[in-house]
């Protein structure tokens, strides 16, 4: 199981292709901490879609 850092998720939301590839390649084999959830949700200017997508992890 891979523990995904908040930066990877933020890069993904910002359209960084390498982050998207990493997350796509590891579907079903990753998790995030409650701290990561908090960090991602507290990002300024988070879109409604980003907030909904965090539930996917």
Coordinates of C-alpha atoms in Angstrom, one line a residue, residues 3-4 6 9 31-42 54 57:
X3 CA 0.7 6.4 1.3
X4 CA 0.2 9.4 -1.0
X6 CA -0.7 15.9 -0.3
X9 CA -2.8 15.2 -5.0
X31 CA -4.2 5.5 0.7
X32 CA -4.0 9.0 2.2
X33 CA -3.8 10.2 5.8
X34 CA -6.2 12.4 7.6
X35 CA -3.5 15.1 7.6
X36 CA -3.3 14.9 3.8
X37 CA -7.1 15.3 3.5
X38 CA -6.9 18.3 5.8
X39 CA -4.1 19.9 3.8
X40 CA -5.8 19.3 0.4
X41 CA -9.1 20.6 1.6
X42 CA -7.5 23.8 3.1
X54 CA -10.8 13.9 -2.4
X57 CA -9.0 8.4 -2.2

